[in-house]
Structures are given as structure tokens and as C-alpha cells.
Coordinates of C-alpha atoms and ligand atoms in Angstrom, one line a residue:
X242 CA 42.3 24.1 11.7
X243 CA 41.8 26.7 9.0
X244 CA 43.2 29.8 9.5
X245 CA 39.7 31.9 9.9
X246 CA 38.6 29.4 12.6
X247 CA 41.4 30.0 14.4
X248 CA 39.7 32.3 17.8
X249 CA 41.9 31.6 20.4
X250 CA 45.5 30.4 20.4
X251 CA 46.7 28.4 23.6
X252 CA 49.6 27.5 25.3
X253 CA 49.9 24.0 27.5
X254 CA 50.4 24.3 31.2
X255 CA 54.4 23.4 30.4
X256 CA 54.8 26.7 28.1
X257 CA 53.4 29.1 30.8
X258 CA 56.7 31.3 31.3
X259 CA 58.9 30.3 34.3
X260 CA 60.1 33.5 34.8
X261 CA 59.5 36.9 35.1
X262 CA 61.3 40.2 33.1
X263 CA 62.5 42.7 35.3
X264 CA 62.8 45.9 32.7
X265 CA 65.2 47.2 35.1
X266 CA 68.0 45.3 33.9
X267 CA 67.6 47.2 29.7
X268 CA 67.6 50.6 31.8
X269 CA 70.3 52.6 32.1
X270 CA 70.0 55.8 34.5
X271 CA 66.5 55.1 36.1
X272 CA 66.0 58.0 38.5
X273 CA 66.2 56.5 42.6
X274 CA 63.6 56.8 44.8
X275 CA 63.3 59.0 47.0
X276 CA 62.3 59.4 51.1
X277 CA 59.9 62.0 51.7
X278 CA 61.3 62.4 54.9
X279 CA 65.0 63.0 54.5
X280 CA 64.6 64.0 51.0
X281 CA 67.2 61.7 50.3
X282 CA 67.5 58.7 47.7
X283 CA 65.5 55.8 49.3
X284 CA 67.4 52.5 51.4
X285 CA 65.7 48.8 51.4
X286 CA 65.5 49.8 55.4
X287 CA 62.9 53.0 55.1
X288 CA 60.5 50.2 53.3
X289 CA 61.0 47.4 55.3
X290 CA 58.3 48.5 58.0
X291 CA 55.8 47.8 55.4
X292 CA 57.4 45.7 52.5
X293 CA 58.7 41.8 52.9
X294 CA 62.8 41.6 51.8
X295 CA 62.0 39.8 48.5
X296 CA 59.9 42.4 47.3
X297 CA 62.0 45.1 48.2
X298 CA 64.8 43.1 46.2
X299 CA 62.9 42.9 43.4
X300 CA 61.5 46.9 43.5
X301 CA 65.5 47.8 43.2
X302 CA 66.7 44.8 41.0
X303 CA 68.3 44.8 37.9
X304 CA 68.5 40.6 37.2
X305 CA 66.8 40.9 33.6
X306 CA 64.9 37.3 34.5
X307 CA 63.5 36.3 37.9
X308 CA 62.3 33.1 38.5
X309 CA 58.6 32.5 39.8
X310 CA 58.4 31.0 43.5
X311 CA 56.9 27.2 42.2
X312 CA 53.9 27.9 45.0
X313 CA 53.4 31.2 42.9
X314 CA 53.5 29.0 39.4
X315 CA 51.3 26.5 41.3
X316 CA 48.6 29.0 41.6
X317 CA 49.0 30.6 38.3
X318 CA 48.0 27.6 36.7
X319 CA 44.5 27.5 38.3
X320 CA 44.1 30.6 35.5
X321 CA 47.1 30.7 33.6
X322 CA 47.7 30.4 30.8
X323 CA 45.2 32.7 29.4
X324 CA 44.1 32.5 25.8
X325 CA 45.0 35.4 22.9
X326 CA 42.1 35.8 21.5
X327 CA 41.8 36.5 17.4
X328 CA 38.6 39.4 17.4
X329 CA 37.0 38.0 14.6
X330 CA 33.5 39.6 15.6
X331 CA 35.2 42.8 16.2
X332 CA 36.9 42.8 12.5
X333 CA 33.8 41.8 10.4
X334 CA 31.7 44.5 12.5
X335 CA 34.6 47.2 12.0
X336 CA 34.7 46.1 8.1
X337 CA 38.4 46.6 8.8
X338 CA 41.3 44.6 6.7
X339 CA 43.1 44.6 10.4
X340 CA 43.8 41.9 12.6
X341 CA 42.6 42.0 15.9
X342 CA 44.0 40.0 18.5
X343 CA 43.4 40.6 22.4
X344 CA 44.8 38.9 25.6
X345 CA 42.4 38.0 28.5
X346 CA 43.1 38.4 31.5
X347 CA 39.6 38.7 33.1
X348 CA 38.8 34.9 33.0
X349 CA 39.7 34.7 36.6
X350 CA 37.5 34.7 39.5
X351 CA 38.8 38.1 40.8
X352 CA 37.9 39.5 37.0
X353 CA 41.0 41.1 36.5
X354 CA 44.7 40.9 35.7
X355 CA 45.5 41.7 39.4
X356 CA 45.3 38.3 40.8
X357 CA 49.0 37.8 38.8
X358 CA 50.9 40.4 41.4
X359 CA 48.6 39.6 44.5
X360 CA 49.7 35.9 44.5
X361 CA 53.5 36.4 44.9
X362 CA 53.1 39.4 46.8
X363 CA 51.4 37.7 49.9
X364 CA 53.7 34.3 48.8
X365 CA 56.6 36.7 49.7
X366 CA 54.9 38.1 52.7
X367 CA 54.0 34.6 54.0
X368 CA 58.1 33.9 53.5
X369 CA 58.9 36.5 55.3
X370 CA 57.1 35.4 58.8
X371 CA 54.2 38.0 58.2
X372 CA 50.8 36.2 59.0
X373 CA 48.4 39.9 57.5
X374 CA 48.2 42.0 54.6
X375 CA 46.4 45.4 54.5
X376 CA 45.5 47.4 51.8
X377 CA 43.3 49.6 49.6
X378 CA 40.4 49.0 46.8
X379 CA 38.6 51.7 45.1
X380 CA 37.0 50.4 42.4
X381 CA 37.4 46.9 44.2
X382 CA 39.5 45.0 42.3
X383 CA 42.9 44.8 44.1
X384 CA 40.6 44.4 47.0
X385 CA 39.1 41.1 45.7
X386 CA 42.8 39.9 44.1
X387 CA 44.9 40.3 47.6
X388 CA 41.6 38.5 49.2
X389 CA 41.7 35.5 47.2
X390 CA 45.1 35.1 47.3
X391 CA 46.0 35.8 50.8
X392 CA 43.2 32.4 51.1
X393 CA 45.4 30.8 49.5
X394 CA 48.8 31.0 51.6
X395 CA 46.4 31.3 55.4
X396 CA 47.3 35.4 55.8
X397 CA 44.9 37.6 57.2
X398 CA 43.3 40.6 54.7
X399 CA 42.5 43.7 56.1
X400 CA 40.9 46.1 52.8
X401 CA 40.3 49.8 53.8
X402 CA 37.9 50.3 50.6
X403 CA 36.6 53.7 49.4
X404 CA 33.1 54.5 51.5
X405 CA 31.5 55.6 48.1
X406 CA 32.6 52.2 46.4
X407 CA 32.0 50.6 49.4
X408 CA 28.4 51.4 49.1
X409 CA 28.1 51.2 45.7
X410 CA 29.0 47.5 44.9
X411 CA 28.2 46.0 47.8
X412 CA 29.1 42.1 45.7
X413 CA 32.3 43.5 45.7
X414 CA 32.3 43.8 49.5
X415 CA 30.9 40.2 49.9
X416 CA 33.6 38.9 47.6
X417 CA 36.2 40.3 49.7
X418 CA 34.8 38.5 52.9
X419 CA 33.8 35.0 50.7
X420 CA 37.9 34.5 50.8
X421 CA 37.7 35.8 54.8
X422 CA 39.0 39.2 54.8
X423 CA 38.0 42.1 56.6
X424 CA 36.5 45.1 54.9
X425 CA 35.7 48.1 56.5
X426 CA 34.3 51.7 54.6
X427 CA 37.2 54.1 54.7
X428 CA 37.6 56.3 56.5
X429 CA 37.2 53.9 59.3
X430 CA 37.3 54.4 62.5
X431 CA 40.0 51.9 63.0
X432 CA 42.9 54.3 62.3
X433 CA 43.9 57.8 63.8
X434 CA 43.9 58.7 60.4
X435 CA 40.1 57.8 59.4
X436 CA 39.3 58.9 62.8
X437 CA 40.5 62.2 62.2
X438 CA 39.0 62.3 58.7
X439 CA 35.6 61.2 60.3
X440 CA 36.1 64.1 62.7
X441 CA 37.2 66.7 60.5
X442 CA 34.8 65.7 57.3
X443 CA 32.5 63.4 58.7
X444 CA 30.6 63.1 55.4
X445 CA 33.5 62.5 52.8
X446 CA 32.8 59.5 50.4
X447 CA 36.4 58.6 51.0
X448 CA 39.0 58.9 48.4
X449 CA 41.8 56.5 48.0
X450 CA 44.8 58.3 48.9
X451 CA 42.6 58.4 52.5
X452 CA 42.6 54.4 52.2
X453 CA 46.1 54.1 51.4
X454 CA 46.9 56.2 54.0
X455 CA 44.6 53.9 56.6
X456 CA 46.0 50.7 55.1
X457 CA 49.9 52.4 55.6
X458 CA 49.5 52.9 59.6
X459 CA 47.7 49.9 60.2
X460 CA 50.7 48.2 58.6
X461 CA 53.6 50.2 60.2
X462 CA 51.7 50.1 63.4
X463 CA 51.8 46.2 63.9
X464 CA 54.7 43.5 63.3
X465 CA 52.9 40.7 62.2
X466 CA 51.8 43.1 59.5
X467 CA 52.5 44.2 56.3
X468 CA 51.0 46.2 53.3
X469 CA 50.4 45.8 49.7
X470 CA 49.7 47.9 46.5
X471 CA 48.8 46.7 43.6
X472 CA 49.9 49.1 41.5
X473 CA 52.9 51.4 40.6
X474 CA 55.5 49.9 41.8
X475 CA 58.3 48.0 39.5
X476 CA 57.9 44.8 41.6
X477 CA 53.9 44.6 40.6
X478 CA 54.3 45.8 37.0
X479 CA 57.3 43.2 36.8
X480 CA 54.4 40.5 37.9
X481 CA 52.1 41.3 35.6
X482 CA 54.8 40.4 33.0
X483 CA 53.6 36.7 32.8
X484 CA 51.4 38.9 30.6
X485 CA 53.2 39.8 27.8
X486 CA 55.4 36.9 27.9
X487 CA 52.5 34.4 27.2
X488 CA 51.7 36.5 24.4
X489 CA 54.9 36.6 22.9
X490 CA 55.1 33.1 22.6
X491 CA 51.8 32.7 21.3
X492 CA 52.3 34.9 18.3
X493 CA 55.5 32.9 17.7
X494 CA 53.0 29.7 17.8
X495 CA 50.8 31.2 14.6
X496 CA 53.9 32.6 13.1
X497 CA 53.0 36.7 13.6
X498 CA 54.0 39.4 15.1
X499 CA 51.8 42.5 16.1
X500 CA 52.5 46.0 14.6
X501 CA 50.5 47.5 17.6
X502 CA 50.5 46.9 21.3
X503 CA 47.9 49.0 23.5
X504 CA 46.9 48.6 27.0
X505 CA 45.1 50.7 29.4
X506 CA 46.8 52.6 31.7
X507 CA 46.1 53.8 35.8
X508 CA 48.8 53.3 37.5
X509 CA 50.8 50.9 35.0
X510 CA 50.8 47.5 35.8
X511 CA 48.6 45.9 33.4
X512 CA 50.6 47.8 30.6
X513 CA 53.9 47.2 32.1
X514 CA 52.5 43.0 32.3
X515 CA 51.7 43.4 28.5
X516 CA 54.0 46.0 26.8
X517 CA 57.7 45.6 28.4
X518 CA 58.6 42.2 26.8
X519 CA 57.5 44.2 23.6
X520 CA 59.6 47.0 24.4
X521 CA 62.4 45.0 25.6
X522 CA 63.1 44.1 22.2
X523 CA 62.2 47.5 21.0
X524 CA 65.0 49.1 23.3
X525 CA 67.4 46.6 22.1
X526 CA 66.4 47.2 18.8
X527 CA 65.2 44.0 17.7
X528 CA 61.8 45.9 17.0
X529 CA 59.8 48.6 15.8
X530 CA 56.4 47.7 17.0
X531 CA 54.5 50.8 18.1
X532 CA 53.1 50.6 21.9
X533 CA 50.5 52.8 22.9
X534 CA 49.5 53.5 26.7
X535 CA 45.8 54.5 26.7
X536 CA 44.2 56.5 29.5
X537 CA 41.3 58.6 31.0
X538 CA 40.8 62.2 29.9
X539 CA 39.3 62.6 33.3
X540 CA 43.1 61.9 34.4
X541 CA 45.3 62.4 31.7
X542 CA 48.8 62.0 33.6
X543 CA 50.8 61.4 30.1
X544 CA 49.2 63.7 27.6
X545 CA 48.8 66.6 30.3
X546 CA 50.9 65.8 33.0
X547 CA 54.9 67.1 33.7
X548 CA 57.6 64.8 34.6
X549 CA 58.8 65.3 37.5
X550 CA 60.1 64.1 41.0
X551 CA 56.3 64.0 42.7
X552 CA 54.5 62.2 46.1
X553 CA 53.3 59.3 44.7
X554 CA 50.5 60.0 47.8
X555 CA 48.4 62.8 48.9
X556 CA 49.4 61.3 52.8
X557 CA 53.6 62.4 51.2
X558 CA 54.2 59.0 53.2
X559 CA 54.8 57.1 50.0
X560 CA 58.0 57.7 48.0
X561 CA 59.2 60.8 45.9
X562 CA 59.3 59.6 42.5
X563 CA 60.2 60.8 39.2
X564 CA 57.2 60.2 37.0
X565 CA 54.3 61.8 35.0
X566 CA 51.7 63.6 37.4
X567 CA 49.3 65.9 37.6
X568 CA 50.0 66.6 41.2
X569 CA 49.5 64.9 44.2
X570 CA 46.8 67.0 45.2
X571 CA 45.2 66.4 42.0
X572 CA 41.6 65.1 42.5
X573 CA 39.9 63.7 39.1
X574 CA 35.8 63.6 38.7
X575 CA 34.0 60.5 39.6
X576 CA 34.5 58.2 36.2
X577 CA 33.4 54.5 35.7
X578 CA 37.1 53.3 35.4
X579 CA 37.7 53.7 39.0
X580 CA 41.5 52.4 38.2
X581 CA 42.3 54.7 35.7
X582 CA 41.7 57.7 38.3
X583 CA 45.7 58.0 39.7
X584 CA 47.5 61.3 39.9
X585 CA 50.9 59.8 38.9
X586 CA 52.3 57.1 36.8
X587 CA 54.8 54.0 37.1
X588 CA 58.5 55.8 36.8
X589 CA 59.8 52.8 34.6
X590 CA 56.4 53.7 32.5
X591 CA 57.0 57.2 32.7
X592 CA 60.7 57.2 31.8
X593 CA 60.3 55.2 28.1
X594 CA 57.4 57.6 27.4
X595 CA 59.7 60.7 28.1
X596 CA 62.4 59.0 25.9
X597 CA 59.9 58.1 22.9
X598 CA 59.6 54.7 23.4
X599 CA 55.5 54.6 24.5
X600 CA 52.9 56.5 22.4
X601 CA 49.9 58.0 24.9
X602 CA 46.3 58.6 24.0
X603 CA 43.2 59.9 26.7
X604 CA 39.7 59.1 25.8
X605 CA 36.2 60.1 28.0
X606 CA 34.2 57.6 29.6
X607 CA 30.9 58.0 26.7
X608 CA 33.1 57.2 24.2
X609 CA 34.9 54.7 26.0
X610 CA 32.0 52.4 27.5
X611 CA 29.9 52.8 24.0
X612 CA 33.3 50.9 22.9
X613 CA 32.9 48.4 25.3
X614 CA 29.3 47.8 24.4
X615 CA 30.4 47.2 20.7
X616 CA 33.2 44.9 22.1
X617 CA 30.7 42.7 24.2
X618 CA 28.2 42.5 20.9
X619 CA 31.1 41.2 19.0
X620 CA 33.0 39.0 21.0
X621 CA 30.8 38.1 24.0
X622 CA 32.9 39.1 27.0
X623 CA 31.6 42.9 29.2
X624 CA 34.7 44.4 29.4
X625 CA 36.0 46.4 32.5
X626 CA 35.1 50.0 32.1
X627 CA 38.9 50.6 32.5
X628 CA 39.9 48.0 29.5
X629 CA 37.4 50.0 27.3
X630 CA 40.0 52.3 26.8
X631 CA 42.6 49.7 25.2
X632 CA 39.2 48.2 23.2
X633 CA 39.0 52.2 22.1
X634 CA 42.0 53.0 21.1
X635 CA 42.3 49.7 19.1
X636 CA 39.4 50.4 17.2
X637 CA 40.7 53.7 16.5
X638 CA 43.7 52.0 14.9
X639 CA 41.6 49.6 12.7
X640 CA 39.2 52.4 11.1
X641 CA 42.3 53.9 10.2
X642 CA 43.7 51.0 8.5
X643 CA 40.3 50.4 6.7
X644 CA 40.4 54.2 5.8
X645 CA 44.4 53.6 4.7
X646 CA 43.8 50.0 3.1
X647 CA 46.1 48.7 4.6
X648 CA 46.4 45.3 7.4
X649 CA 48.1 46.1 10.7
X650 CA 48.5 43.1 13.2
X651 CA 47.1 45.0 16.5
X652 CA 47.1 43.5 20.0
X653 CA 45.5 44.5 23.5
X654 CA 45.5 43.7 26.8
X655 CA 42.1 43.0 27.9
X656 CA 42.6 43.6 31.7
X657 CA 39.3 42.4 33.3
X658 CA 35.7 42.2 32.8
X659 CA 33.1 44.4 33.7
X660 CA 30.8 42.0 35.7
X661 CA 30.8 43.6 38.7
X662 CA 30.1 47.2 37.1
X663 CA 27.0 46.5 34.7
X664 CA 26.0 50.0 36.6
X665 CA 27.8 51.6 34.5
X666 CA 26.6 49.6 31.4
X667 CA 23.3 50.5 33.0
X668 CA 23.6 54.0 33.0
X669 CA 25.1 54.1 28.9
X670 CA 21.9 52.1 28.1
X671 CA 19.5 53.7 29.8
X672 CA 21.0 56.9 27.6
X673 CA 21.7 58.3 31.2
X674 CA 25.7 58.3 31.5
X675 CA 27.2 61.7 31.3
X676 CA 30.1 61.7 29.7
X677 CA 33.7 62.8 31.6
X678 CA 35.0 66.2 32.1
X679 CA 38.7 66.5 31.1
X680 CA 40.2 68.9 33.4
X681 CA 41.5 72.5 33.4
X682 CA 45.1 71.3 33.6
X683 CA 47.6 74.3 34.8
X684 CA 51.1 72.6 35.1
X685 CA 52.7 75.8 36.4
X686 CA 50.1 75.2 39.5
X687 CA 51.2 71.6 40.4
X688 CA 52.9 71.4 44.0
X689 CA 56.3 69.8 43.6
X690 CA 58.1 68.4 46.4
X691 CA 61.7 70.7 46.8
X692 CA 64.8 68.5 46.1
X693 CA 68.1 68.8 45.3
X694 CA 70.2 65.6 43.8
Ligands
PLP904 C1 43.2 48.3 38.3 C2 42.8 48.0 36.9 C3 43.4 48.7 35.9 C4 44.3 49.9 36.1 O1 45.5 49.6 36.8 P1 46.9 49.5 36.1 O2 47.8 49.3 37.2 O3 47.2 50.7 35.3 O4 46.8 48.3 35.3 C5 43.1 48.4 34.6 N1 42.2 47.4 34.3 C6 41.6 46.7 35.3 C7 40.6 45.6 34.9 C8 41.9 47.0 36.6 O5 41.4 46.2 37.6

């Protein structure tokens, strides 16, 4: 095939990776976890209450490869693997000498990269003798990924799912319950914790720490149960690496190598999925390829937060971590990218972007969506509202080489599409989207936990 026709580059079913990479492993001095109760570094027993033994394994590992479960491969290849996409329409309507490649990992019936840390997650649950999974959703992704794939092993689903979502995308809600889980407005009164909000604030819209918190006692409160988060953690982002190791060996398959990785960033996974492989060789210093995490202004964690030990939840049920934040308390405006809207950051994430290794930009939601828009008139695929900012950011980079004259190779992670949000298309069209408010950031105000270590 010519070069120029050359949209999409494949791999076979056989080259889907058979492993994972745990980052862990290229790491030295990673700070520990730690319990907000004892204030004291963090044991695989204070998270087995809530976490299977396989995934607590994995969360403190330091094997550099770890081999996917074959039911977990199994069900990857009802998506996987996804194509790397050249952005042909994207270049000729940029007028930029770049090249534009993005990976796809919306193509799923879940719409987003989640699906690839909610399969093993409730395989390794389903291991482990529990038979139901709760959890969170706020903008509803998560939701719909642990859904479908606790269908898949028999588990139950419980999702405590932000009231305002929850009345917002109601397709979201019948998604959920298409793959048989239950789905109930948070707060609900099925926990003493929504029951108290309910009592106490009776018309909150619900936020997700509230959920998280829910989803937490319903776990810890029942054997057969367990819970899962699909964000954060080392064990999801080390999931989501399937990600970046597909598209490693498809730019060997065309002979490249990009000069720019960029992903969007909430709470890290889809840019720990896409970016570690890339900066595995970058720590090892194999390469220089510049890596760029991408995120909200309405919750700019890396480009105005501190690093710091922090609660990773408002509940301080969750572990202490050291990480970016903007405080646990913090409470960002109502934006479009729903997953983009957490107070703290992934602490492998956090740590290369403290040492140098990560760049960090923060873009408003106008700006952001019009992006999309552009995107979905040049290539044909509405992008998440949260993958607009990698789809921002990338543009960025290729008006500056046209400005320069000069062709950079630049990749992103396309993390999901934006079928289930054309509301927020709606409003941008309809020339009634306000654009987000970047915050009054004060870090000398942020509430740190006290510990000594
Ligand atoms: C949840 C979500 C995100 C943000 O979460 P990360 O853990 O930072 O990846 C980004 N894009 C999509 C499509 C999402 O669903």
C-alpha cells in the first residue's frame, strides 16, 4: 500500500501483547503508601477488606512484566487490538508538515479505554471467591466498563453513580443495567453514609468522593464483596498498559518512532496505559521522546498543584499518598470532562513529573471541545470530551511545527468517544457552552494530612 494510504496500522490477534509492564520495577525509591488510620506505611492486610490478593500483589509489585490471566487475553481480543490511526484529515486541515498518529481506544462497546482494567479486575475478584463488585461512576464510564465485564465472569455490579450524572445521561444508567448491574443515584439510601448525606443535605447533586465513599462501606460491610476503582492506582494504570505496548509495536511495523507522546490526564490511567512503555525506555535512556500529560484547567493538579503526601479521598478512608494535589477538599466547577475533575494524581505519575521525566499542560473546556469538533470533521470519530484535551494539545504541537517548518512524529491516546455526551457537543454548537473557570489556586491553604516517616 502506498505510504499516504496508509490510515490505520494493525496488529493480528497473535501480536496483541501477552504481558503487562509494571513501571514499578524501573523505579527506585517510590514513596509507600500510607494508612490514614495509623499513619503508618500501608500492609497487603489493611486492603484486603476491599481488594482481591492478586491485585494487591500487583499494586506493590516490582516484576517489570506480568503476564495476562488467558480469560483476561480471551476477552481483550473481542476489542483488542486496536488500530493506530495515521490523522491524515487532521494534517491536511492543520496544513502542518507533522505527522499525526492517534491510538483508539474508544472502539469498544463501553466507549472507552476502561474496559482494559475492569476485565482483570473482576477476573481477579472472581479468583478470589468474591461473587460482587461495587463501585463508583461520575461521568459513567467506569460505571459501564466494571458492568460489562463483571457480565462476563457472573459477578454481581453494584454502581453508586453521581445523582447529577445519574440524571443527566440516563443511556448511561440503562447501559449499566443492559449487562445486569444495579445502579442507584448517590447518595443512596442504601448506605449510612448516603443516608446521612440525604439527612444532612438532602438536595446535593452528589459528588464522587460521596460515591466512593458509599461504594467503600458497602464493600467492607459484606464478605462476598469487594470494591473496584478504575483509576489511580498502580495496578489499573499497569492494565491500561496493553495500551502503549500495542503501539510500540506498531510503530516498529511502519518503521517510526514518535517524537511526541500526549495523553489526557484525571486520575492517570489512560496516560500511564499509553506513556510508561515510552518512558520506560526514556528512564533507561534508550530515548528522548518528549511525553506530555494533558489536563483540565478547571483541575489543574500538575501545573498548580504541590507534591505532597495527600488523602487520595475526601471520606480520608483511602490511602495517604504522595502525589500532585490540590487538596482533598478541593471541589472543581462542573466541566464536560467529568474524568478529568480529580483532586490528586497517580504517585507513579506524579513522581516522573517531579523528576522531569513528564511535561504537563491544562486547557479549558471551550477550547478543548471546539478541538474535538475539528477532530470529528477530520477523522470521523466524536471524541470523549476528556480525550479533547490530548486532541488539543496535539494540535498545539503541529501549528508549531508548521510555524517552525519542521516534521515531528506526534502520537495520542485517544481514550474514548464522546457518544454518550453529544450534550456537551450540543451546548458548543448551539454557541451556548461557557467556557471553564480555572481556579484561585492558594497552595499554602491546602489541608495536608500530618506525618512523620
Ligand atoms: C475516565 C476517563 C479519562 C480520565 O481518567 P484517567 O484515569 O486519567 O485515564 C479519560 N478519558 C476517558 C475517555 C475516560 O473515560
Amino acid at each position: 500500500m502506498k505510504e499516504e494510504l496508509m490510515r490505520k496500522v494493525q496488529l493480528t490477534d497473535k501480536e496483541m501483547p501477552t504481558q503487562w509492564y509494571n513501571i514499578q520495577a524501573d523505579i527506585a525509591d517510590l514513596p509507600e503508601y500510607i494508612n490514614p488510620q495509623t499513619k503508618k506505611p500501608i500492609t497487603a492486610e489493611d486492603l484486603s477488606p476491599i481488594f482481591p490478593p492478586e491485585i494487591i500483589k500487583q499494586e506493590m509489585s516490582k516484576e517489570r512484566y506480568i503476564d495476562i490471566p488467558e480469560p483476561v487475553q480471551d476477552i481483550y481480543h473481542t476489542y483488542r487490538p486496536t488500530n493506530l490511526h495515521r490523522a491524515y484529515g487532521l494534517e491536511r486541515l492543520l496544513g502542518t508538515p507533522a505527522k499525526i498518529f492517534y491510538k483508539y481506544e474508544g472502539g469498544n462497546a463501553t466507549g472507552s479505554h476502561k474496559l482494559n482494567s475492569a476485565v482483570p479486575q473482576a477476573y481477579y475478584n472472581k479468583l478470589a471467591g468474591i461473587t460482587r463488585l461495587t463501585t463508583e461512576t461520575g461521568a459513567g464510564q467506569w460505571g459501564s466498563a466494571l458492568s460489562m465485564a463483571c457480565c462476563h465472569f457472573g459477578l454481581e455490579c453494584q454502581v453508586y453513580m453521581v445523582k447529577v450524572s445519574y440524571n443527566q445521561k440516563p443511556f448511561r444508567r440503562t447501559f449499566m443495567q443492559s449487562f445486569g448491574a444495579s445502579v442507584d443515584a448517590s447518595p443512596s439510601p442504601k448506605t449510612a453514609f448516603g443516608r446521612n448525606v440525604l439527612a444532612t443535605m438532602p438536595e446535593t447533586n452528589g459528588t464522587l468522593g460521596i460515591a466512593i465513599s458509599e461504594a467503600v462501606e458497602d464493600a467492607v460491610s459484606r464478605k462476598d464483596t469487594n470494591y473496584a476503582l478504575g483509576s489511580v492506582l498502580n495496578h489499573v494504570g499497569m492494565h491500561q498498559t496493553i495500551i502503549g505496548l500495542e503501539t510500540q509495536k506498531q510503530f516498529e511495523k511502519i518503521d517510526m518512532q514518535p517524537d511526541v507522546v500526549i495523553a489526557c490526564v484525571g486520575g492517570g490511567s489512560n496516560f500511564s496505559g499509553f506513556a510508561f512503555p515510552y518512558l520506560r525506555d526514556k528512564i533507561q535512556g534508550k530515548s528522548n521522546v518528549r511525553v506530555v500529560a494533558v489536563e483540565s484547567s478547571a483541575c489543574p493538579t500538575l501545573t498548580k498543584g504541590i507534591y505532597a503526601y495527600d488523602y487520595s479521598d475526601v471520606g480520608h478512608m483511602c490511602p495517604i499518598t504522595k502525589m500532585y494535589t490540590l487538596g482533598s477538599d478541593f471541589m472543581p466547577s462542573g466541566v464536560h470532562a467529568g474524568g478529568l475533575r480529580y483532586h490528586g494524581m497517580n504517585p507513579i505519575v506524579s513522581k516522573l513529573y517531579h523528576d522531569g521525566y513528564i511535561e504537563a499542560v491544562a486547557y479549558g473546556q471551550l477550547d478543548t471541545l471546539k478541538a474535538g469538533l475539528f477532530f470529528a470533521q477530520a477523522e470521523g470519530i466524536v471524541p470523549a470530551p476528556e480525550s479533547t484535551h490530548a486532541i488539543k494539545a496535539a494540535i498545539d504541537e503541529a501549528e508549531k511545527c508548521k510555524e517552525e517548518g519542521v516534521s515531528k512524529t506526534i502520537v495520542f491516546c485517544l481514550s474514548g468517544n464522546g457518544y454518550f455526551d453529544m450534550y456537551a457537543y450540543d451546548a458548543l454548537l448551539k454557541g451556548e457552552l461557557k467556557d471553564s473557570t480555572a481556579p484561585e489556586i492558594d497552595t499554602s491553604k491546602i489541608k495536608l494530612p500530618e506525618i512523620q516517616l
